[in-house]
XYZ file of C-alpha atoms in Angstrom:
476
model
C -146.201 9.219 -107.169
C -142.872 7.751 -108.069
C -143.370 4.969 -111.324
C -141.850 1.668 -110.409
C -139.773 1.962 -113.293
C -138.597 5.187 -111.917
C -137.386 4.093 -108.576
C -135.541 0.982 -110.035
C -133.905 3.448 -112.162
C -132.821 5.567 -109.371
C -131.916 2.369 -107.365
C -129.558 0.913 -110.024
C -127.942 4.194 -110.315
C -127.683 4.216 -106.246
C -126.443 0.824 -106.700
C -123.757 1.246 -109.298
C -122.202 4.330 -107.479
C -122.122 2.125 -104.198
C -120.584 -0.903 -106.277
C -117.925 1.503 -107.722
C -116.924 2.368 -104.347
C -116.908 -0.322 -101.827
C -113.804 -1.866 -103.753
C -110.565 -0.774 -101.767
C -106.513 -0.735 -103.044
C -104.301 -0.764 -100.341
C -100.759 0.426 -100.927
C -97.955 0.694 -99.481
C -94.769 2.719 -100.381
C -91.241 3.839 -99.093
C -90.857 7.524 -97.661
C -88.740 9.101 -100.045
C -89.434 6.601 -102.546
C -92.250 6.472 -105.050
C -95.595 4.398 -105.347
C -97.658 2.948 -108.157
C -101.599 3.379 -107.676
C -103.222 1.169 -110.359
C -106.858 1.547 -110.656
C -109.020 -1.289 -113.311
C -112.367 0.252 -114.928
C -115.108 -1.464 -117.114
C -115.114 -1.958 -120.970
C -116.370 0.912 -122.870
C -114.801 3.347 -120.528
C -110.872 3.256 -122.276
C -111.659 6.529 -123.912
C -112.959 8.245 -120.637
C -110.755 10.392 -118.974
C -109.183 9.018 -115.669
C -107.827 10.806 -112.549
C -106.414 10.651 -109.177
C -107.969 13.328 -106.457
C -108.081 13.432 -102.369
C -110.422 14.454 -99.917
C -114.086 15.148 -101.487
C -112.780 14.768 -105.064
C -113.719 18.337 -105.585
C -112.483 20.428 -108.666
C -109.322 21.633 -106.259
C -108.827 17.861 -104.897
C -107.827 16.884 -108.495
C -104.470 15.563 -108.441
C -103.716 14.716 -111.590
C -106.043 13.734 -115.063
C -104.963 11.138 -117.791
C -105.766 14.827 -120.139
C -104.125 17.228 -118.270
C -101.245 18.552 -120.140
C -99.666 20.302 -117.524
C -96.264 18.695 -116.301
C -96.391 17.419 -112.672
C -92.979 16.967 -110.833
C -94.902 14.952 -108.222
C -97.543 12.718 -109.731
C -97.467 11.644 -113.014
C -100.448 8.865 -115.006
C -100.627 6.122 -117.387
C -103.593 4.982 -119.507
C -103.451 1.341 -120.299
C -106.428 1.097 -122.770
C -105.385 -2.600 -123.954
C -105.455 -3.776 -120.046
C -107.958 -0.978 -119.153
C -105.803 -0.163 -116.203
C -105.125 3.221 -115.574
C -101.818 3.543 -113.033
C -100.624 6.754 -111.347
C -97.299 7.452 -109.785
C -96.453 9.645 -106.915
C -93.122 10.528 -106.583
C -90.796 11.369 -103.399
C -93.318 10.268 -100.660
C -93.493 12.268 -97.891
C -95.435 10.579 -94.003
C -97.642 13.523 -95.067
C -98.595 11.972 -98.051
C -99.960 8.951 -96.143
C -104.008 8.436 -96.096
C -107.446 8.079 -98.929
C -107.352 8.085 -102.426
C -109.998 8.284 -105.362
C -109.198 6.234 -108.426
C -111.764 8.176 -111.077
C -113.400 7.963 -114.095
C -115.425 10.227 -115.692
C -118.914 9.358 -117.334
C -122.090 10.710 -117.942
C -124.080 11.118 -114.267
C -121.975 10.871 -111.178
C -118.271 9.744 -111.757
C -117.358 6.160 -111.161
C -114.819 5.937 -107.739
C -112.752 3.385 -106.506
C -111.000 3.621 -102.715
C -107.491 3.729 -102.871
C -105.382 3.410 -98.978
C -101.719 4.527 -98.821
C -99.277 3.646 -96.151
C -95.775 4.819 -96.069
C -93.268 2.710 -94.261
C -89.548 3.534 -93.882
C -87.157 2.290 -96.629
C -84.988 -0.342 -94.172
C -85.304 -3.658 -92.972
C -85.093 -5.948 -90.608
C -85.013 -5.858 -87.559
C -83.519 -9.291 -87.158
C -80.428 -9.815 -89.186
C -78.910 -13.605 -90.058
C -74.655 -13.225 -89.630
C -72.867 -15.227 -92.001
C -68.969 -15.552 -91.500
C -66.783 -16.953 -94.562
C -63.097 -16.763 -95.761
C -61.168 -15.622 -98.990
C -61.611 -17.932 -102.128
C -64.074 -19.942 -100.394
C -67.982 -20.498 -101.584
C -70.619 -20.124 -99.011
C -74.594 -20.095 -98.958
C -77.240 -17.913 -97.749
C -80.627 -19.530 -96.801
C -83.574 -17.064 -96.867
C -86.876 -18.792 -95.908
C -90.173 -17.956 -97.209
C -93.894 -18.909 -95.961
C -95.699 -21.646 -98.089
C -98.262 -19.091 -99.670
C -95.082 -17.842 -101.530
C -93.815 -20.833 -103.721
C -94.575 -19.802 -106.789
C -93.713 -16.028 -106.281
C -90.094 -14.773 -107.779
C -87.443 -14.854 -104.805
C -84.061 -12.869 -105.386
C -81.291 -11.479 -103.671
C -79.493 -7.909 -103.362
C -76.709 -5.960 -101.575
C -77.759 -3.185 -99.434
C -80.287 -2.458 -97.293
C -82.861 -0.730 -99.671
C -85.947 -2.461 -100.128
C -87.088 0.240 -102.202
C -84.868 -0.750 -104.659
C -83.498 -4.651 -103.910
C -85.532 -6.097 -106.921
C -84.280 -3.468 -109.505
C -80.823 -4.206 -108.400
C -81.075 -8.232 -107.602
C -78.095 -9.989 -108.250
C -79.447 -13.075 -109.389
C -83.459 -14.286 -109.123
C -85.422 -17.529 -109.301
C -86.411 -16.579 -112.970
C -82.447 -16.793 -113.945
C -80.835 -19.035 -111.656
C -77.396 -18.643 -112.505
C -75.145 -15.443 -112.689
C -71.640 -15.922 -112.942
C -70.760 -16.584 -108.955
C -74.361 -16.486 -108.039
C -76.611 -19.851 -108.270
C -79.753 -19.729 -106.439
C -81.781 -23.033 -106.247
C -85.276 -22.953 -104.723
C -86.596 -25.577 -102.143
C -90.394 -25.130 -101.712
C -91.038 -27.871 -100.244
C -88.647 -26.722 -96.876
C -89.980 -23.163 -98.401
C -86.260 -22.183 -98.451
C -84.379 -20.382 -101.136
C -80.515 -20.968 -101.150
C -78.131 -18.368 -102.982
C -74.263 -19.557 -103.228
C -71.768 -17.538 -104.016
C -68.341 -18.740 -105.374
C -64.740 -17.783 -104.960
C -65.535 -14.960 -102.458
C -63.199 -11.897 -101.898
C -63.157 -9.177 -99.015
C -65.373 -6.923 -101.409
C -67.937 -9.116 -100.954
C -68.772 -8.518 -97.526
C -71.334 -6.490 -96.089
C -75.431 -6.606 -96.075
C -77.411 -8.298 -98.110
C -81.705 -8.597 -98.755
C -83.344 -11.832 -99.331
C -86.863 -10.969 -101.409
C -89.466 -12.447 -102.080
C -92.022 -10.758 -104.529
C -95.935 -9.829 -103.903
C -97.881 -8.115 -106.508
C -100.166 -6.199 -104.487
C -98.630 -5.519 -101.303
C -94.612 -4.862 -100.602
C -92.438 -7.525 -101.002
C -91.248 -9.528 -98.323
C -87.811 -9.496 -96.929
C -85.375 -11.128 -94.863
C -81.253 -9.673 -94.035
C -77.717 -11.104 -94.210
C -74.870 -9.578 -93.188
C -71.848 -11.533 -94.885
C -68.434 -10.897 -93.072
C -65.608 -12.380 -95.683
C -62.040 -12.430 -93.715
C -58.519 -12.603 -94.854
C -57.638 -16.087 -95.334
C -55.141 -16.488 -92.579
C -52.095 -18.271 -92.712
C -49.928 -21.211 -90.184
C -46.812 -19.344 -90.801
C -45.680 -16.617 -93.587
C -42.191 -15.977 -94.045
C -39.796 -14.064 -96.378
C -36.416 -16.047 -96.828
C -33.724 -14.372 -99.421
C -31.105 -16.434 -101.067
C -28.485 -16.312 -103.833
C -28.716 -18.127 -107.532
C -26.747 -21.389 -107.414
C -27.400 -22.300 -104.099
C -29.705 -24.857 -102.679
C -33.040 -24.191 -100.727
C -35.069 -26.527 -98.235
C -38.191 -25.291 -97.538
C -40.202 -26.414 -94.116
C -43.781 -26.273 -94.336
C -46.319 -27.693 -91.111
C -49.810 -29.287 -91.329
C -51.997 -30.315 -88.861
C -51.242 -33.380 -86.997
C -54.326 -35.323 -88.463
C -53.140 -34.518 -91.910
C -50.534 -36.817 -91.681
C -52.036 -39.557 -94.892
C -53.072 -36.337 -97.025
C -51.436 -35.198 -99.965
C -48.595 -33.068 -99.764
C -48.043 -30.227 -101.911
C -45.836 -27.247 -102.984
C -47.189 -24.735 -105.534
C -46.118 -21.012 -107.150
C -48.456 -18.522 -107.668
C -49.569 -14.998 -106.595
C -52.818 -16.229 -105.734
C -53.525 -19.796 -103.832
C -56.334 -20.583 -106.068
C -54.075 -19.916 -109.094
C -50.770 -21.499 -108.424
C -48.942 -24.185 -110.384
C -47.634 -27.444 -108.537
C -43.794 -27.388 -108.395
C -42.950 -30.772 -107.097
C -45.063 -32.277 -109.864
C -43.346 -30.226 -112.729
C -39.744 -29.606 -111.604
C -37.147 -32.088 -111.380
C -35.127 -29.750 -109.184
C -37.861 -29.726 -106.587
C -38.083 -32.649 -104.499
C -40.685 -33.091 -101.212
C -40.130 -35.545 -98.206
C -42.454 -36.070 -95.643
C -41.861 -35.879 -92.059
C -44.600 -37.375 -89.976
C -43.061 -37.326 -86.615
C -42.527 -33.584 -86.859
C -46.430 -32.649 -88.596
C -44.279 -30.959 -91.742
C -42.310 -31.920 -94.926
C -39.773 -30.127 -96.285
C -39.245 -29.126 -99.821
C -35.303 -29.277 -101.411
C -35.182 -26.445 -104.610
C -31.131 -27.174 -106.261
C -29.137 -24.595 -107.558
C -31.752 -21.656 -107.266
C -32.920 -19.643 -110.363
C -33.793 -16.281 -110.565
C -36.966 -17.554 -111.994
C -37.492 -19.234 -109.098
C -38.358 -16.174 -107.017
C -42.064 -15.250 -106.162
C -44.780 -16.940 -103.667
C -44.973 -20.118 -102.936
C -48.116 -22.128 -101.107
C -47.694 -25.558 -99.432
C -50.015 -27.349 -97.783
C -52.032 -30.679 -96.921
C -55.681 -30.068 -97.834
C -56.968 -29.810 -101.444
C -59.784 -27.827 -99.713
C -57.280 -24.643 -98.597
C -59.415 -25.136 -95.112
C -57.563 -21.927 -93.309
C -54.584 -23.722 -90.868
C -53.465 -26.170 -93.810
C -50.843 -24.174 -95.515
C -47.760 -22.211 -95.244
C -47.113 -18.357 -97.536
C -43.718 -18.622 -98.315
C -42.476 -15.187 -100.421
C -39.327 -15.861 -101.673
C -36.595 -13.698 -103.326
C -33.143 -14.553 -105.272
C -30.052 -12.808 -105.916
C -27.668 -12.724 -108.503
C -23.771 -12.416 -106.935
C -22.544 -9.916 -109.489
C -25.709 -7.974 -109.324
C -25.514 -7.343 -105.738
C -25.250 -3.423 -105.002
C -22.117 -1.984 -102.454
C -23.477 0.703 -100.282
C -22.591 4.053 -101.119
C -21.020 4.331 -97.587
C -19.102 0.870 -98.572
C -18.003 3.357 -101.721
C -17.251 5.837 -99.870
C -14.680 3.572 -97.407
C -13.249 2.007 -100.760
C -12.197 5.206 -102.412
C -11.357 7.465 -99.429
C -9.409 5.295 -96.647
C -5.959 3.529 -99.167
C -5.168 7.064 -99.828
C -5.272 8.705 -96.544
C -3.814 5.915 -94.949
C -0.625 5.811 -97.752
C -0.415 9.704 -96.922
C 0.177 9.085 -93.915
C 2.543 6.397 -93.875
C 4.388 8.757 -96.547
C 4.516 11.649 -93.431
C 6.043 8.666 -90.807
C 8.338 7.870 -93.390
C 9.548 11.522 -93.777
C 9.359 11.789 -90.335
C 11.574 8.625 -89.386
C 14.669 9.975 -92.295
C 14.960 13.451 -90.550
C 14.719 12.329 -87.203
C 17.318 9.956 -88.549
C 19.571 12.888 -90.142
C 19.653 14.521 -87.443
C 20.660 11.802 -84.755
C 23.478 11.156 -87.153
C 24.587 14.543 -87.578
C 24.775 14.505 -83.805
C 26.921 11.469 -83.482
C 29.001 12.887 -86.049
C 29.734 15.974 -83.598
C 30.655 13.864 -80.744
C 33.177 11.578 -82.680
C 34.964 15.054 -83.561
C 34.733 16.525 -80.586
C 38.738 16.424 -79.857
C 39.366 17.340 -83.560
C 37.634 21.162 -82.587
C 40.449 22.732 -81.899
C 42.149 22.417 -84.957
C 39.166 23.552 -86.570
C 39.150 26.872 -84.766
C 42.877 27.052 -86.379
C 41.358 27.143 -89.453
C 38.625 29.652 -88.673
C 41.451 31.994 -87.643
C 43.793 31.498 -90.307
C 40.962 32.145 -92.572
C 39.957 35.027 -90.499
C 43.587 36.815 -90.526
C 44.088 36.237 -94.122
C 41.726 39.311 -94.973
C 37.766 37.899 -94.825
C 35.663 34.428 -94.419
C 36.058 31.866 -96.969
C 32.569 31.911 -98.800
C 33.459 28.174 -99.775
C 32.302 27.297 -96.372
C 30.611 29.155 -94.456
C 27.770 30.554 -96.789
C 24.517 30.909 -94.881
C 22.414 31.518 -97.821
C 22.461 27.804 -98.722
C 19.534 25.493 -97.383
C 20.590 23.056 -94.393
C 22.805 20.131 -95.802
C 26.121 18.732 -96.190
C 28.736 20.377 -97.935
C 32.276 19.754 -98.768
C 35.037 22.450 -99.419
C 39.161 21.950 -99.536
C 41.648 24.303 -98.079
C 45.806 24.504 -98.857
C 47.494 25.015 -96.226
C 51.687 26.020 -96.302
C 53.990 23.498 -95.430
C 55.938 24.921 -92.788
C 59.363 22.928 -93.344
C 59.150 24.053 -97.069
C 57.314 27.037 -98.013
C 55.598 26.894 -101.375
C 57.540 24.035 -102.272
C 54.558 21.757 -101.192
C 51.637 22.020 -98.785
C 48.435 19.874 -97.163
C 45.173 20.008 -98.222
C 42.892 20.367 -95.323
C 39.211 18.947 -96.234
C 36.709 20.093 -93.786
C 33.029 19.035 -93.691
C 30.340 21.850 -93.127
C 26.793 21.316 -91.817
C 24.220 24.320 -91.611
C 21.081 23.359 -89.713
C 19.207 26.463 -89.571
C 21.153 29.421 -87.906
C 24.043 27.270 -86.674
C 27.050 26.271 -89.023
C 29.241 23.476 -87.979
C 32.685 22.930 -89.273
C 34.641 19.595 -89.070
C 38.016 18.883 -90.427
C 37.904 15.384 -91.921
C 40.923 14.682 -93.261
C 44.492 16.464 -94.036
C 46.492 15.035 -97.082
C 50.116 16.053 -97.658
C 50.342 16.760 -101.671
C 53.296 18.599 -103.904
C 52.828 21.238 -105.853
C 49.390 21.702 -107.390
C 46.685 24.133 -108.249
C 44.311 24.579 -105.700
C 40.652 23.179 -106.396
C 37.799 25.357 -106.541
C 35.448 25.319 -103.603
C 32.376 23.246 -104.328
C 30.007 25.740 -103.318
C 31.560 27.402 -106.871
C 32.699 30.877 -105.554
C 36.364 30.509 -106.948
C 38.410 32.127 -103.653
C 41.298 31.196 -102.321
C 42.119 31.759 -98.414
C 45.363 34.476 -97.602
C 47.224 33.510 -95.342
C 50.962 34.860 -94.473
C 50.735 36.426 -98.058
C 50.515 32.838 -99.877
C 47.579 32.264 -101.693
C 45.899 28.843 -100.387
């Protein structure tokens, strides 16, 4: 027979092994992700040696011991003696890796177990997703509600659309409310959580995670897409002028603008532009209000003055208030001539005094030439004496070379012949001066003129040959 004292002993044991194991963990992790199982034991137990197994917990279900020394690439365990909290880690989760755990710890007797669940969820969210549309430079807020069991749990905010990841990564949380363009202030009485970001920029679009962290289960999220667009102008022109001059500038504004302040700055960048009207006495504004615009006078442009220019009617830059203006000034002596313009300067004066040098050479032979032939028909009767000459010259033994050379280039020469008085012999004579053309192959003789003279020597012909003409055996 079984002692009392024996069956309570055998009942407390019973007891404590069914204690160990009716608590449960239930975790939940990412597939491809890792998971933290954290497992709590008793006092007196920090130098016992922990482990995770699966299945029966048999030697081969093992997974991993707080004393094994072998490395594991897929679990790895932490002994937290101080918190007596053992916590294992199972890396790149798999759906296969879903199902029962043992948290274990070893003792004297039958091993003390606790239940451990895992359930592997995809690493994406939501499936509803909150738009948000905002502009360039402006600030906007995201509102991420929460349920009321959550107001004292840390809320945050990330990019992406990681879960797995979002708190590692948060951008700003409820523990440090402000991060340089991030300020997140937390309602809980409306249970909402309100991130604002300032001075946005096209980089800041895209998805965004609203968090809200739970210690034993995943955390819970909610997702924003942000779209940031250009910040679109009324009107954007480009207007080039020259140093010196003046410049009025037209800029528009909505119709119920028409009381706001007006205003004209320089900058690359709206929000960083310096007011021109305000700090140059060369810029003056006027307002318009029949027309919706004013009209900015700049006199005697600068070359500093180039650059962009912003006008507008709202201090708030609310997109349809303003007018881009990109302006650009020239300097008269700095202007660049085209290299065709070149090209027209340096080539055309020459060719064209060429050619009025070939018209002009043109016009003096043509000229020569119609007087040569006048000359021929005012001497026509005279031809007959010429011939006279021709055959005196002839008879006399050979041609006079002072006349009818053909060697010489086309032109006018002169040439004197004596010719015998017939009433007196040698005791005086004429000179007979004849004019003698050559144009090409054809020689043309004239007599010009016949002077009665005495006695003298008979010049030498011009064309320097030094004959005389024979003629009845006197030397002419």
């Amino acid at each position: 027979m079984w002692s009392i004292q024996s069956l309570l002993f055998i009942f407390c044991i019973s007891l404590r092994c069914v204690t160990s194991a009716v608590g449960m963990i239930n975790v939940t992790g990412y597939v491809g992700r890792e998971v933290n199982v954290s497992c709590s034991y008793d006092q007196s137990y920090e130098s016992h040696e922990k482990y995770l197994c699966k299945n029966g917990c048999g030697s081969s279900d093992v997974l991993i011991t707080s004393k094994s020394k072998a490395s594991k690439t897929k679990y790895s365990i932490y002994d937290d003696n101080s918190a007596r909290i053992f916590t294992t880690t199972i890396f790149d989760l798999q759906s296969t890796d879903a199902g029962k755990y043992w948290c274990g710890v070893t003792r004297t007797g039958k091993d003390i177990y606790t239940e451990v669940k895992l359930k592997l969820v995809q690493d994406r969210c939501c499936d509803t997703v909150t738009k948000v549309q905002s502009y360039e430079g402006y600030s906007e807020s995201i509102s991420c509600r929460y349920e009321s069991q959550y107001q004292n749990s840390l809320k945050y905010i990330c990019r992406g659309n990681q879960p797995s990841t979002c708190l590692q990564q948060a951008l700003i949380t409820s523990d440090n409310k402000q991060n340089a363009r991030f300020r997140l202030d937390d309602d809980k009485v409306l249970g909402t959580f309100t991130v604002n970001i300032n001075s946005l920029t096209r980089n800041d679009s895209g998805s965004y995670l609203c968090g809200v962290h739970r210690n034993s289960e995943l955390d819970v999220f909610s997702a924003v897409e942000l779209e940031v667009e250009e910040w679109c102008c009324v009107k954007s022109t480009k207007i080039n002028c020259t140093a010196g001059n003046p410049l009025t500038l037209q800029c528009p504004y909505p119709p119920q603008h028409w009381d706001n302040r007006k205003f004209l700055c320089k900058g690359d960048h709206r929000n960083n532009c310096s007011d021109m009207v305000t700090s140059r006495s060369r810029f003056t504004l006027q307002n318009d209000v029949a027309s919706s615009s004013f009209t900015v006078r700049i006199t005697e442009l600068e070359a500093a003055d180039a650059g962009t220019y912003w006008c507008g009617s709202h201090s708030q830059w609310r997109v349809g208030n303003y007018t881009k203006i990109e302006l650009s000034v020239f300097l008269q002596h700095t202007r660049k001539i085209p290299d065709a313009a070149l090209y027209v300067v340096y080539t055309v004066p020459p060719i064209l005094l060429l050619m009025c040098l070939l018209v002009t050479v043109y016009k003096n032979r043509c000229s020569r030439v119609n007087e040569a032939d006048d000359t021929m028909s005012r001497n026509t009767p005279k031809e007959k004496n010429i011939e006279e000459v021709m055959g005196a010259a002839e008879s006399g033994g050979g041609t006079a070379p002072g006349y009818i050379g053909r060697t010489q280039e086309a032109k006018l020469k002169r040439t004197t012949l004596r010719r015998n008085n017939p009433q007196n012999g040698r005791k005086g004579g004429i000179y007979v001066e004849l004019n003698v053309v050559r144009v090409g192959q054809l020689i043309i003789v004239k007599e010009s003129n016949v002077v009665p003279v005495s006695k003298q020597k008979l010049p030498e012909s011009q064309f320097g040959f030094g004959r005389a003409i024979q003629r009845d055996g006197v030397k002419e």
